[in-house]
mmCIF file of C-alpha atoms in Angstrom:
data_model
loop_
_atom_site.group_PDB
_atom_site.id
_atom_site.type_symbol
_atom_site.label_atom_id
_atom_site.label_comp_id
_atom_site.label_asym_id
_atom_site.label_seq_id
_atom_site.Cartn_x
_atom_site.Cartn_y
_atom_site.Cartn_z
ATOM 1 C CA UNK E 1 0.000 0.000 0.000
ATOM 2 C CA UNK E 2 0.956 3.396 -0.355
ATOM 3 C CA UNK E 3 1.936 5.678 2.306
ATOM 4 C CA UNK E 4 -0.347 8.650 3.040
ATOM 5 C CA UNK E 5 1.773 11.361 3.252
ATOM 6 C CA UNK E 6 2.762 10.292 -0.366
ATOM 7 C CA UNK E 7 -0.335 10.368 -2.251
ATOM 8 C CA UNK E 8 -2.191 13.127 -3.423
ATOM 9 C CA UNK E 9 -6.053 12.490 -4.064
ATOM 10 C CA UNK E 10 -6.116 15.389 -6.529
ATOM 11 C CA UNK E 11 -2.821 14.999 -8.229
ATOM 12 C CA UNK E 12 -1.262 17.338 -11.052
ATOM 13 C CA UNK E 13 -1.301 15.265 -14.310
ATOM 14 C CA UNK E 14 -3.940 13.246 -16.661
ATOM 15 C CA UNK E 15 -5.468 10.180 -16.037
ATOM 16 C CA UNK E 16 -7.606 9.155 -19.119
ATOM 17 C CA UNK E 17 -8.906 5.934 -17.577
ATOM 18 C CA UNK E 18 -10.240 6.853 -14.390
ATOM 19 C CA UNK E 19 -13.436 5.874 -13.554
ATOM 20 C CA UNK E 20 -12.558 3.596 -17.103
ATOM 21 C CA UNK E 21 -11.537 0.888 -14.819
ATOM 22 C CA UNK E 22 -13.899 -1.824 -13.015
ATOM 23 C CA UNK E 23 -12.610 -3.437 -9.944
ATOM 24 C CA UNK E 24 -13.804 -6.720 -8.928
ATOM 25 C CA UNK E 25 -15.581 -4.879 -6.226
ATOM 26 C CA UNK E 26 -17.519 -3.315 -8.209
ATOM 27 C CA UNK E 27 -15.669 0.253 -7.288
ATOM 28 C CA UNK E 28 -14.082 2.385 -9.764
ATOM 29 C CA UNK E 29 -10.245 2.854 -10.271
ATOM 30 C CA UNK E 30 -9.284 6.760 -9.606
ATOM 31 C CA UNK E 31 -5.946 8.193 -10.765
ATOM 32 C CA UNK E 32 -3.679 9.114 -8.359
ATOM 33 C CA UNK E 33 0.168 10.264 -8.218
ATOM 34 C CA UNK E 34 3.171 9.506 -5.579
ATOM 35 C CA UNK E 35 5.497 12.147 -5.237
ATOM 36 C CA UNK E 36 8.746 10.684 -3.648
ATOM 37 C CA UNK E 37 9.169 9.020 -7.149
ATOM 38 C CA UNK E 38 7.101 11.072 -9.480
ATOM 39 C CA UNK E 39 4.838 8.026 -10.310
ATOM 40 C CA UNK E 40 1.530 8.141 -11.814
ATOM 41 C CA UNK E 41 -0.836 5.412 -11.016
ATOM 42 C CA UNK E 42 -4.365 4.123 -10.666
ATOM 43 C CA UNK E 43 -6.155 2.293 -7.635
ATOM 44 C CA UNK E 44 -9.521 1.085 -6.948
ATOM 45 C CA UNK E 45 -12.006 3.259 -5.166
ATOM 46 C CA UNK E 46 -13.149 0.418 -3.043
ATOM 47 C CA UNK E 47 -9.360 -0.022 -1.963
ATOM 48 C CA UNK E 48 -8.315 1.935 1.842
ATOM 49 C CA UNK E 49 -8.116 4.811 0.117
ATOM 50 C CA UNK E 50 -4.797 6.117 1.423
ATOM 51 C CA UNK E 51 -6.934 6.075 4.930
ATOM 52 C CA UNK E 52 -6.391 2.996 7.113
ATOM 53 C CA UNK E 53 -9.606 1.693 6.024
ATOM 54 C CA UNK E 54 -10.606 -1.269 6.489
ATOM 55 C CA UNK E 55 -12.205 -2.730 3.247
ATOM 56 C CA UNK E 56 -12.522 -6.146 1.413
ATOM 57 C CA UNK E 57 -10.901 -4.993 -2.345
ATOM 58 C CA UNK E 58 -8.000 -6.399 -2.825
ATOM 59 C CA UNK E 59 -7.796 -5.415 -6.527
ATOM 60 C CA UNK E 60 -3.696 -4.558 -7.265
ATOM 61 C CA UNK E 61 -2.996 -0.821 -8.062
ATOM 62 C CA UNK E 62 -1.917 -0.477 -11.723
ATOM 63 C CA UNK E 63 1.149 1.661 -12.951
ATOM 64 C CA UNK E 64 -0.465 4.555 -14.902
ATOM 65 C CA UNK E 65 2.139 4.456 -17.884
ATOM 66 C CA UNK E 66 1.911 0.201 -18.286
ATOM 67 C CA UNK E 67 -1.863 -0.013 -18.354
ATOM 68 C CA UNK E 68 -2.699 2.934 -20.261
ATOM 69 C CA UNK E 69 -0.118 1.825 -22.878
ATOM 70 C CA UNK E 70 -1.720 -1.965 -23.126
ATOM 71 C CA UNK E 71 -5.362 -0.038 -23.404
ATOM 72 C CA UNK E 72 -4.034 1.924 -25.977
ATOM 73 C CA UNK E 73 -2.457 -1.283 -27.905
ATOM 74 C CA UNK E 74 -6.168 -2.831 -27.869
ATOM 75 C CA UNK E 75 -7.399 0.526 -29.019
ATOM 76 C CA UNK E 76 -5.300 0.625 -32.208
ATOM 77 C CA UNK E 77 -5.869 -2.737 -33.016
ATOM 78 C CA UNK E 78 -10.053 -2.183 -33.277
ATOM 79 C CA UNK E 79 -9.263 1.292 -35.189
ATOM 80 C CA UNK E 80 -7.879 -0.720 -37.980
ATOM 81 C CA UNK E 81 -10.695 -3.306 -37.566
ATOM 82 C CA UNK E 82 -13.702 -1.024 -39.589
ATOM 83 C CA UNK E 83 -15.911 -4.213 -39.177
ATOM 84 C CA UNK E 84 -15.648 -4.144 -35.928
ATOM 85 C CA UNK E 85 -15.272 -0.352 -35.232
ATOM 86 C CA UNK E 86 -18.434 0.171 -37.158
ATOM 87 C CA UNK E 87 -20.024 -2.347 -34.959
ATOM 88 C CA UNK E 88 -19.956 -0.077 -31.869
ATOM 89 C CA UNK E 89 -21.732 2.345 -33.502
ATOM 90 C CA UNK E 90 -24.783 0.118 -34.641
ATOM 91 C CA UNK E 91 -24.129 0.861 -38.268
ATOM 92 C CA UNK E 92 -21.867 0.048 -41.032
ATOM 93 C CA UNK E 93 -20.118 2.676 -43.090
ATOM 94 C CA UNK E 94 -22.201 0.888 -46.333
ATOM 95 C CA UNK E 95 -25.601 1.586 -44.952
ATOM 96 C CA UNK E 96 -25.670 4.776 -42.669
ATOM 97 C CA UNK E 97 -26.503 7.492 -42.435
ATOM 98 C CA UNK E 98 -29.225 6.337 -44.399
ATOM 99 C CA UNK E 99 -31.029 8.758 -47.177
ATOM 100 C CA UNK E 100 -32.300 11.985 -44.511
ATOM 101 C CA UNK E 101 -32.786 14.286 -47.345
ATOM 102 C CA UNK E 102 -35.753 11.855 -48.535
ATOM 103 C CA UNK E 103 -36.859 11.242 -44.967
ATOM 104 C CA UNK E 104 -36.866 14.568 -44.343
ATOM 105 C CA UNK E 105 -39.671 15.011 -47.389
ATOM 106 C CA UNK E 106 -41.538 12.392 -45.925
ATOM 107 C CA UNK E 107 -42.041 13.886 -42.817
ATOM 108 C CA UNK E 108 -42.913 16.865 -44.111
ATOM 109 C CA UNK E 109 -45.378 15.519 -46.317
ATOM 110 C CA UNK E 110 -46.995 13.135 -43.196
ATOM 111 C CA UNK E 111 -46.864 16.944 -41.535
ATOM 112 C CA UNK E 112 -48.925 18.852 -44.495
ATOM 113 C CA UNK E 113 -51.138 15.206 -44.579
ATOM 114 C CA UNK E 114 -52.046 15.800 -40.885
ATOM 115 C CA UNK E 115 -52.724 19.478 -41.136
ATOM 116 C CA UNK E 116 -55.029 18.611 -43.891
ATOM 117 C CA UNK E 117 -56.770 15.740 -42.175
ATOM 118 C CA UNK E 118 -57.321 17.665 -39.115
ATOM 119 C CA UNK E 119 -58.868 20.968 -41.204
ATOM 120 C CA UNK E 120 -60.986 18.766 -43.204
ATOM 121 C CA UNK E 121 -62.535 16.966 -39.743
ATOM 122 C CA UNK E 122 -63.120 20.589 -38.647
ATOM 123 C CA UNK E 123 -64.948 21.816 -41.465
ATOM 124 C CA UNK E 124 -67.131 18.768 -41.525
ATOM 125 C CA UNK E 125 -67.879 18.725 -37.613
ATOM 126 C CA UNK E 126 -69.053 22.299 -38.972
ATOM 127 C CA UNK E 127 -70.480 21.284 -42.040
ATOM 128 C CA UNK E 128 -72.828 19.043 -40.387
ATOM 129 C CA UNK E 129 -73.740 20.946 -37.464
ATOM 130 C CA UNK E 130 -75.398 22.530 -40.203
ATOM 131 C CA UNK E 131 -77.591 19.908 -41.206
ATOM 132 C CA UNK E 132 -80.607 19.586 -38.433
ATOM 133 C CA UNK E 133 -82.125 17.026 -40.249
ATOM 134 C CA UNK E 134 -79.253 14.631 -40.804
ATOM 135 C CA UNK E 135 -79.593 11.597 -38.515
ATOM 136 C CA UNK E 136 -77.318 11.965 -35.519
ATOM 137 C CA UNK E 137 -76.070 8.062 -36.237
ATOM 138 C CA UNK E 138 -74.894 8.912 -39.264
ATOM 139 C CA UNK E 139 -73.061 12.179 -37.869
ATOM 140 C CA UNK E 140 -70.851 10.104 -35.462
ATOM 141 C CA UNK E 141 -69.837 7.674 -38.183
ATOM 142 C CA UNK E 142 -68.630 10.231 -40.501
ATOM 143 C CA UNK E 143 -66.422 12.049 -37.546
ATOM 144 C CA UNK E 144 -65.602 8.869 -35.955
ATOM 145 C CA UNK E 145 -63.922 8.197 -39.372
ATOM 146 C CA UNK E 146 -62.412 11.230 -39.799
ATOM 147 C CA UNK E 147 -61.318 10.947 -36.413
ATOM 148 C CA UNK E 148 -59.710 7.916 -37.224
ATOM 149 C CA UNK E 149 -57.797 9.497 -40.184
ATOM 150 C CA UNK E 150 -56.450 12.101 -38.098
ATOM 151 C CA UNK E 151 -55.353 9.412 -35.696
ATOM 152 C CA UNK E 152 -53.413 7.318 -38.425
ATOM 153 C CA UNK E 153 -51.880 10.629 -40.063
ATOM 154 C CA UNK E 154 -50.452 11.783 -36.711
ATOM 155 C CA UNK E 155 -48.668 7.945 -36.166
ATOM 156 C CA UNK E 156 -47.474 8.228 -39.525
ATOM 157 C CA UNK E 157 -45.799 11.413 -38.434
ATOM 158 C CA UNK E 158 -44.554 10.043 -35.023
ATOM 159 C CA UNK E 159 -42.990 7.191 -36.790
ATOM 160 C CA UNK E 160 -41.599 9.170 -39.977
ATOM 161 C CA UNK E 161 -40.010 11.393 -37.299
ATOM 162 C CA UNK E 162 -38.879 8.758 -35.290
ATOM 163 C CA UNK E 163 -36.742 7.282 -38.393
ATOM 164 C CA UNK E 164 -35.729 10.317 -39.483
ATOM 165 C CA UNK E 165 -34.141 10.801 -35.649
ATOM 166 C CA UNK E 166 -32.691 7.179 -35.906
ATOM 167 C CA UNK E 167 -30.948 8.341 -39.432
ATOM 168 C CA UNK E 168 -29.370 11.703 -38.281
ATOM 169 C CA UNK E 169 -28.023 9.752 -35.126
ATOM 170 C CA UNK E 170 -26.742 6.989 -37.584
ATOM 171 C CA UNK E 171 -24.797 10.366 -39.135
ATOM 172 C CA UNK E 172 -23.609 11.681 -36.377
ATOM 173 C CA UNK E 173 -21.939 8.190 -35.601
ATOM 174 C CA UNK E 174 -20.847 7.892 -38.742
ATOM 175 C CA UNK E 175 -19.197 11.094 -38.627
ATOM 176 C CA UNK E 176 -17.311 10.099 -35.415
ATOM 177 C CA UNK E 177 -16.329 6.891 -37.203
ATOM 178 C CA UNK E 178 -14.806 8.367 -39.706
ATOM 179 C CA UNK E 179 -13.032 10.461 -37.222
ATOM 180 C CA UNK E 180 -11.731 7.605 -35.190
ATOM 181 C CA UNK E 181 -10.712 5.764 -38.520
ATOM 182 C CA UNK E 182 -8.237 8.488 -39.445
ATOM 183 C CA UNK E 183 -6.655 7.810 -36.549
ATOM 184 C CA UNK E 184 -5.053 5.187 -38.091
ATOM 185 C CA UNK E 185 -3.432 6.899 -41.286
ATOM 186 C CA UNK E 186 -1.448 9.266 -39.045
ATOM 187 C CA UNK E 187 0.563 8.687 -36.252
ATOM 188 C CA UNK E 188 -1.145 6.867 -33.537
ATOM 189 C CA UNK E 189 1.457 5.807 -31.651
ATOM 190 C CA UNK E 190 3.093 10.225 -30.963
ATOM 191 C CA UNK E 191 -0.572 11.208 -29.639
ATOM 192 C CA UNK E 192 -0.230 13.268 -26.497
ATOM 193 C CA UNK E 193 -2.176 11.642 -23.660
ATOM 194 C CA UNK E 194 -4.983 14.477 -23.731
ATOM 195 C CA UNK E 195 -5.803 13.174 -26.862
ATOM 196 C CA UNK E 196 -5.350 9.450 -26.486
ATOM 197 C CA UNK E 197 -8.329 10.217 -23.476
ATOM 198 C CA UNK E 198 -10.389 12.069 -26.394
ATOM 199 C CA UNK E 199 -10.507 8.831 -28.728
ATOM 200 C CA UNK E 200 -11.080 6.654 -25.395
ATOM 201 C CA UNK E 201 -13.818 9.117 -24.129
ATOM 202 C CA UNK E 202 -15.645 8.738 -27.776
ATOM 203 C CA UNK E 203 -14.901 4.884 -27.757
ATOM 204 C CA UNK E 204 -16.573 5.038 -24.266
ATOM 205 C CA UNK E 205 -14.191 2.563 -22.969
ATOM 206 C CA UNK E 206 -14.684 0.183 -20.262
ATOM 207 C CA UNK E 207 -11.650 -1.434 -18.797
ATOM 208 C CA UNK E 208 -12.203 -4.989 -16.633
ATOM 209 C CA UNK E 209 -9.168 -7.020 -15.069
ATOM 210 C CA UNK E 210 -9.962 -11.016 -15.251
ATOM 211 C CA UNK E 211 -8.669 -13.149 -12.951
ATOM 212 C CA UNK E 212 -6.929 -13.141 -9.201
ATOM 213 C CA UNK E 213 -3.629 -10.574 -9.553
ATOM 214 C CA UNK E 214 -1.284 -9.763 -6.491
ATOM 215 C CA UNK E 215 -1.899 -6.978 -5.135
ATOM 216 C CA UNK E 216 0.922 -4.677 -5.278
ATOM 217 C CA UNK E 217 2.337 -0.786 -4.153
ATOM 218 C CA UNK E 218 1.990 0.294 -7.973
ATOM 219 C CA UNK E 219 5.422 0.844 -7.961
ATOM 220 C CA UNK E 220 8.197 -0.860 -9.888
ATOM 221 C CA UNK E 221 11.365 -2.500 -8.604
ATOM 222 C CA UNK E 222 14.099 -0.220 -9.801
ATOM 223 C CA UNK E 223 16.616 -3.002 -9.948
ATOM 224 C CA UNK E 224 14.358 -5.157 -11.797
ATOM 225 C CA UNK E 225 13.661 -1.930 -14.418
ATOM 226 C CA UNK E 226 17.369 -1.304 -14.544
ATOM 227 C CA UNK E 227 17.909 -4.955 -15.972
ATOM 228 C CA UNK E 228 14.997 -4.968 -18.142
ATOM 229 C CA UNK E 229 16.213 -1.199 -19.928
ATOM 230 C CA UNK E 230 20.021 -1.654 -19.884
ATOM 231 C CA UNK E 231 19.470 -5.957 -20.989
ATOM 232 C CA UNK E 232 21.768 -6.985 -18.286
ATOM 233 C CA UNK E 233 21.154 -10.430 -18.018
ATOM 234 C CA UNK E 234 20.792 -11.665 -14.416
ATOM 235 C CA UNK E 235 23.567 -13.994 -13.341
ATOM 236 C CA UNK E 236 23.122 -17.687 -11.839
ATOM 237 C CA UNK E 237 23.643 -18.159 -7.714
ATOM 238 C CA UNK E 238 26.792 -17.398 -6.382
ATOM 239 C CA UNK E 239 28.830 -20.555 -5.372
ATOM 240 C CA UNK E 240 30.726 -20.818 -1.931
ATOM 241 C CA UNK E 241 33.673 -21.048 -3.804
ATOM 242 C CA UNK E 242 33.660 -17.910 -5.671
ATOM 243 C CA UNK E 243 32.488 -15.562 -2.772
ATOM 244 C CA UNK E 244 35.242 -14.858 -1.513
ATOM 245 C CA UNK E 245 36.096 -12.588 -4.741
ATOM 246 C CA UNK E 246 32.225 -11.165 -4.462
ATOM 247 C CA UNK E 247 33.104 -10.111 -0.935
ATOM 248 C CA UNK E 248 36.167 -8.250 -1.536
ATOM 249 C CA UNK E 249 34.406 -6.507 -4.196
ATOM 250 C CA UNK E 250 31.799 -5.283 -2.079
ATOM 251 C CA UNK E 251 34.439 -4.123 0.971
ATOM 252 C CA UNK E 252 35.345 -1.196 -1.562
ATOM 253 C CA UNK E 253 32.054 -0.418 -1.565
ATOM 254 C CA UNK E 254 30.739 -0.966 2.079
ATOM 255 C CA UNK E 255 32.557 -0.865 5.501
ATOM 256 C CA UNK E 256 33.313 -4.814 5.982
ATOM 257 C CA UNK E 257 32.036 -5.192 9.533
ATOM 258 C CA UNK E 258 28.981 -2.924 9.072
ATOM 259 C CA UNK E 259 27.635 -4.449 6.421
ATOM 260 C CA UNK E 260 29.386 -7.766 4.596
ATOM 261 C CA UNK E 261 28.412 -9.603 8.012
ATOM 262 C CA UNK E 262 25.553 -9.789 9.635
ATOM 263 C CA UNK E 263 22.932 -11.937 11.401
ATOM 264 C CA UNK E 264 21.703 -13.736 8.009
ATOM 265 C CA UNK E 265 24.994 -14.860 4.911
ATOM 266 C CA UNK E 266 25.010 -12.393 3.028
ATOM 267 C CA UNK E 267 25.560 -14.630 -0.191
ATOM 268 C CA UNK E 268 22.443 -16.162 0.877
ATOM 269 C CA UNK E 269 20.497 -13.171 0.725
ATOM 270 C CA UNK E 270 22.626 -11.855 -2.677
ATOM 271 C CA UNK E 271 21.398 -15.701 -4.147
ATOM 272 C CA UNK E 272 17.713 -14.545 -2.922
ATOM 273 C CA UNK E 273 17.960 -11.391 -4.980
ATOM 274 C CA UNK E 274 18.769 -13.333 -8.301
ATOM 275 C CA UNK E 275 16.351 -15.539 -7.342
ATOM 276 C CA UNK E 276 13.781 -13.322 -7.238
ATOM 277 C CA UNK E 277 15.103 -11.489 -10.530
ATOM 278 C CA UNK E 278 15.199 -14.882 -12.504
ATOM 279 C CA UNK E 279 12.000 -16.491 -11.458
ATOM 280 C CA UNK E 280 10.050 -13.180 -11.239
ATOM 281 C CA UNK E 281 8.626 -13.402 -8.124
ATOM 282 C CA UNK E 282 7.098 -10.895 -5.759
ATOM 283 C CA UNK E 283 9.122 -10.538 -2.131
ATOM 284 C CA UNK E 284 6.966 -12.272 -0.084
ATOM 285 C CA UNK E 285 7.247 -15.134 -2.216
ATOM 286 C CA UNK E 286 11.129 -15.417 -1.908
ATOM 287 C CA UNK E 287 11.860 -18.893 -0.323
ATOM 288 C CA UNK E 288 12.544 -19.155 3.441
ATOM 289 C CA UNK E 289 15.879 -20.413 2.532
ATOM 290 C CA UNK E 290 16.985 -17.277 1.343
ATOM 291 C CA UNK E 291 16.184 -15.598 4.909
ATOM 292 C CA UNK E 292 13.914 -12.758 5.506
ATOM 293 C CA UNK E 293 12.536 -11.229 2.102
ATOM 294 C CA UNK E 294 12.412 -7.858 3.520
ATOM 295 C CA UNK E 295 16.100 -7.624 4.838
ATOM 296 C CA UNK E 296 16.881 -8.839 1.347
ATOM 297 C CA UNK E 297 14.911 -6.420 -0.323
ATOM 298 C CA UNK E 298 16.179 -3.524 2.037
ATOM 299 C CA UNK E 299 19.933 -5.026 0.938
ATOM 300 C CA UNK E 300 19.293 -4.699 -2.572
ATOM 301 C CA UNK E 301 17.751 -1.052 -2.316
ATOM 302 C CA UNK E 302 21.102 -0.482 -0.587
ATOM 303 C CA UNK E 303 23.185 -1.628 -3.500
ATOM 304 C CA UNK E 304 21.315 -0.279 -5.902
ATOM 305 C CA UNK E 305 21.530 2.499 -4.698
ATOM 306 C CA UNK E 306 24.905 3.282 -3.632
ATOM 307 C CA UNK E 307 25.766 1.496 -7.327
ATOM 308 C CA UNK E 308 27.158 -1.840 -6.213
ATOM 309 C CA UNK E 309 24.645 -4.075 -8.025
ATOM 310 C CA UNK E 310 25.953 -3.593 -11.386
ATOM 311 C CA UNK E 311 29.622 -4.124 -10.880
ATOM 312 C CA UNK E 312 28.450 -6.805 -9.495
ATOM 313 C CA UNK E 313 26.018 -7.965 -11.918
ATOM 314 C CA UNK E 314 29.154 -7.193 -14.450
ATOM 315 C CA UNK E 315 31.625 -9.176 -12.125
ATOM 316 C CA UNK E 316 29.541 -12.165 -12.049
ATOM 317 C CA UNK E 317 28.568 -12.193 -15.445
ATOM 318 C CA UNK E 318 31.618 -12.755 -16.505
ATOM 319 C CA UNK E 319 31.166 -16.447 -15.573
ATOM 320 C CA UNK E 320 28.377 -16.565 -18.221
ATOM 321 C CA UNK E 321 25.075 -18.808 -17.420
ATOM 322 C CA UNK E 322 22.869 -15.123 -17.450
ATOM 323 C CA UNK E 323 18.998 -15.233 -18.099
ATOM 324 C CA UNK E 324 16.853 -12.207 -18.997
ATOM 325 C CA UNK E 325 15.492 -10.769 -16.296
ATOM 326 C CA UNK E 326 11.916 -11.995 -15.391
ATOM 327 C CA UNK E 327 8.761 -9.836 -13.785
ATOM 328 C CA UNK E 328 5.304 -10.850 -12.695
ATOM 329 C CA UNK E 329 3.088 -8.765 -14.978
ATOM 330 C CA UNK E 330 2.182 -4.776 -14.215
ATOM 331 C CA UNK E 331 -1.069 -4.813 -15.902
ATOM 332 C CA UNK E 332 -3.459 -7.652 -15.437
ATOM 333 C CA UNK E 333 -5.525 -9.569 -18.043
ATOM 334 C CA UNK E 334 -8.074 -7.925 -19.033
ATOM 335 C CA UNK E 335 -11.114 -7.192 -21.292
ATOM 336 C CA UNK E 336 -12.156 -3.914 -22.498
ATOM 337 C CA UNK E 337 -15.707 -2.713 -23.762
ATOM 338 C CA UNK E 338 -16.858 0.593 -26.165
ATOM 339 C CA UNK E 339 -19.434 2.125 -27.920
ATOM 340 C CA UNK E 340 -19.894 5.032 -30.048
ATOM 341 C CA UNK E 341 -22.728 7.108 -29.297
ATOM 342 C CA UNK E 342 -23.983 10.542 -30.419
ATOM 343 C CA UNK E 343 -25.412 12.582 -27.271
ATOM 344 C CA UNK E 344 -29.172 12.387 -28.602
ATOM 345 C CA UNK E 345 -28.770 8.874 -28.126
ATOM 346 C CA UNK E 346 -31.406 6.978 -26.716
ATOM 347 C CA UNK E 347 -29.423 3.829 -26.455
ATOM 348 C CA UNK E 348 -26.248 2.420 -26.926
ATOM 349 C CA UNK E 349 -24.609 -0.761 -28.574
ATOM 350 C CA UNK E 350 -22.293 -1.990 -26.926
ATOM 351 C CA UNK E 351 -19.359 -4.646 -27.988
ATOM 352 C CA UNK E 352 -16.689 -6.308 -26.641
ATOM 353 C CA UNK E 353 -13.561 -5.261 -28.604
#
């Protein structure tokens, strides 16, 4: 979890997926930004909250950067799907708008029909007012009919109107299709975020993790980061035999006593680090026979930092036997959702993408 006094719950910055993101608690995720290392991230509303709440989510917090970057991936892939793009807007580029210039005429002929229908009942309820002698039976028939005419004339109109709506909606999604498909025939990938969240607001995009993930800070392991951008490969366990060369290594870099002894081997602990960098594990999954995951962890902040790890990584790589660095996934499995819909829509499609 993150500390409180290192979260801000209005943070400087852009978060295009917040409230984009369904927790398995049915919460929202919220972005949110950590100053001590500048990192932009988003957590679930149903999480503590930064409050030392008590609550039941356990959903992971997400790295801002790594998830919007594998929403955006999924996003470029269904703006050079048209099939599928036009799907989310209930019409295909073929068929829509539809022909409003004709509809239009219709309506306004159903319109002049009506006005018609309902002059010609009036004059007749007044032309036969008129007519003392005419049997009253045969009064009511005639406006009963022209009631009735009036009555199919005005659902005529309703419905001509109603289609003609349908069609300029249909337009106005086809418009934004069109939009979103030119996207793809300029440079998707150099968008500033502000517009990324423009094309993911008009997408309407719904963001769902599957499965059980860790929980974790939302923060990445800078060792772990440092392998994966520099390709160091991460060397095999130190043997008994060849720490003694490992140790006089570190002495130029640490006072001997202080720190190259201590209550747990220190080549254990250096073995539990490359462990965990090889298999990809999170701490408090290290094996017990690497000692105490957090004193290793707090070890290899300390020679990270201070620029030991890689002369070391560089000293024992020299043996060969090196594997790429491996990391439990950032970003979750997950599903997203969209639709395309104009704002005098009454409903919307919606489709998995």
């Amino acid at each position: 979890m993150l500390g409180n006094s290192h979260s801000s719950h209005a943070p400087a910055g852009y978060y295009p997926l917040t409230g984009r993101i369904v927790g398995s608690c049915g919460r929202r995720y919220v972005g949110n930004y950590r100053k001590t290392n500048d990192t932009r991230y988003y957590r679930c509303g149903g999480s503590n909250n930064g409050k030392g709440k008590k609550t039941g989510c356990s959903d992971p917090h997400l790295t801002a950067d790594d998830i919007e970057a594998a929403v955006w991936r999924e996003v470029l892939t269904l703006l050079a799907e048209p099939e599928k793009l036009a799907s989310l807007s209930g019409c295909s580029p073929q068929v829509c708008p539809g022909d409003i210039h004709k509809q239009r005429e219709r309506v306004a002929h159903f319109e002049n029909s009506l006005k018609d229908k309902e002059e010609a009942a009036a004059r007749a309820a007044a032309d036969l007012a008129r007519v003392p002698d005419l049997d009253q039976a045969v009064k009511d028939a005639v406006m009963r009919q022209l009631a009735e005419d009036v009555r199919s004339a005005r659902e005529l109109l309703a419905r001509g109107r109603e289609v003609l709506a349908e069609q300029e909606e249909a337009a106005l999604r086809a418009g934004d299709l069109s939009g979103l498909m030119l996207i793809v025939k300029g440079k998707p990938r150099d968008l500033a975020l502000s517009e990324v969240g423009q094309v993911i607001d008009r997408l309407d995009i719904t963001v769902k993790p599957l499965g059980e993930v860790r929980k974790r800070s939302g923060l990445k392991c800078r060792v772990t980061e440092w392998h994966a951008r520099t390709g160091a490969l991460v060397p095999s366990e130190v043997l008994e035999s060849e720490w003694p060369a490992v140790e006089e290594l570190m002495a130029t870099y640490f006072r001997h006593r202080q720190f190259a002894r201590g209550s747990v081997d220190i080549r254990t602990q250096v073995n539990g680090v490359l462990h965990r960098l090889r298999s990809g594990c999170l701490w408090d999954q290290l094996p017990e026979r690497y000692g105490p995951w957090a004193l290793a962890k707090d070890r290899e902040n300390t020679w990270f930092t201070k620029g030991f790890w890689p002369v070391l990584v560089n000293h024992l790589n020299l043996r060969g036997g090196g594997t790429p660095v491996q990391r439990e996934p950032l970003v979750p499995p997950f599903e997203i959702t969209g639709r395309i819909s104009s704002k005098a829509a009454k409903g919307d499609r919606t489709s998995s993408l």
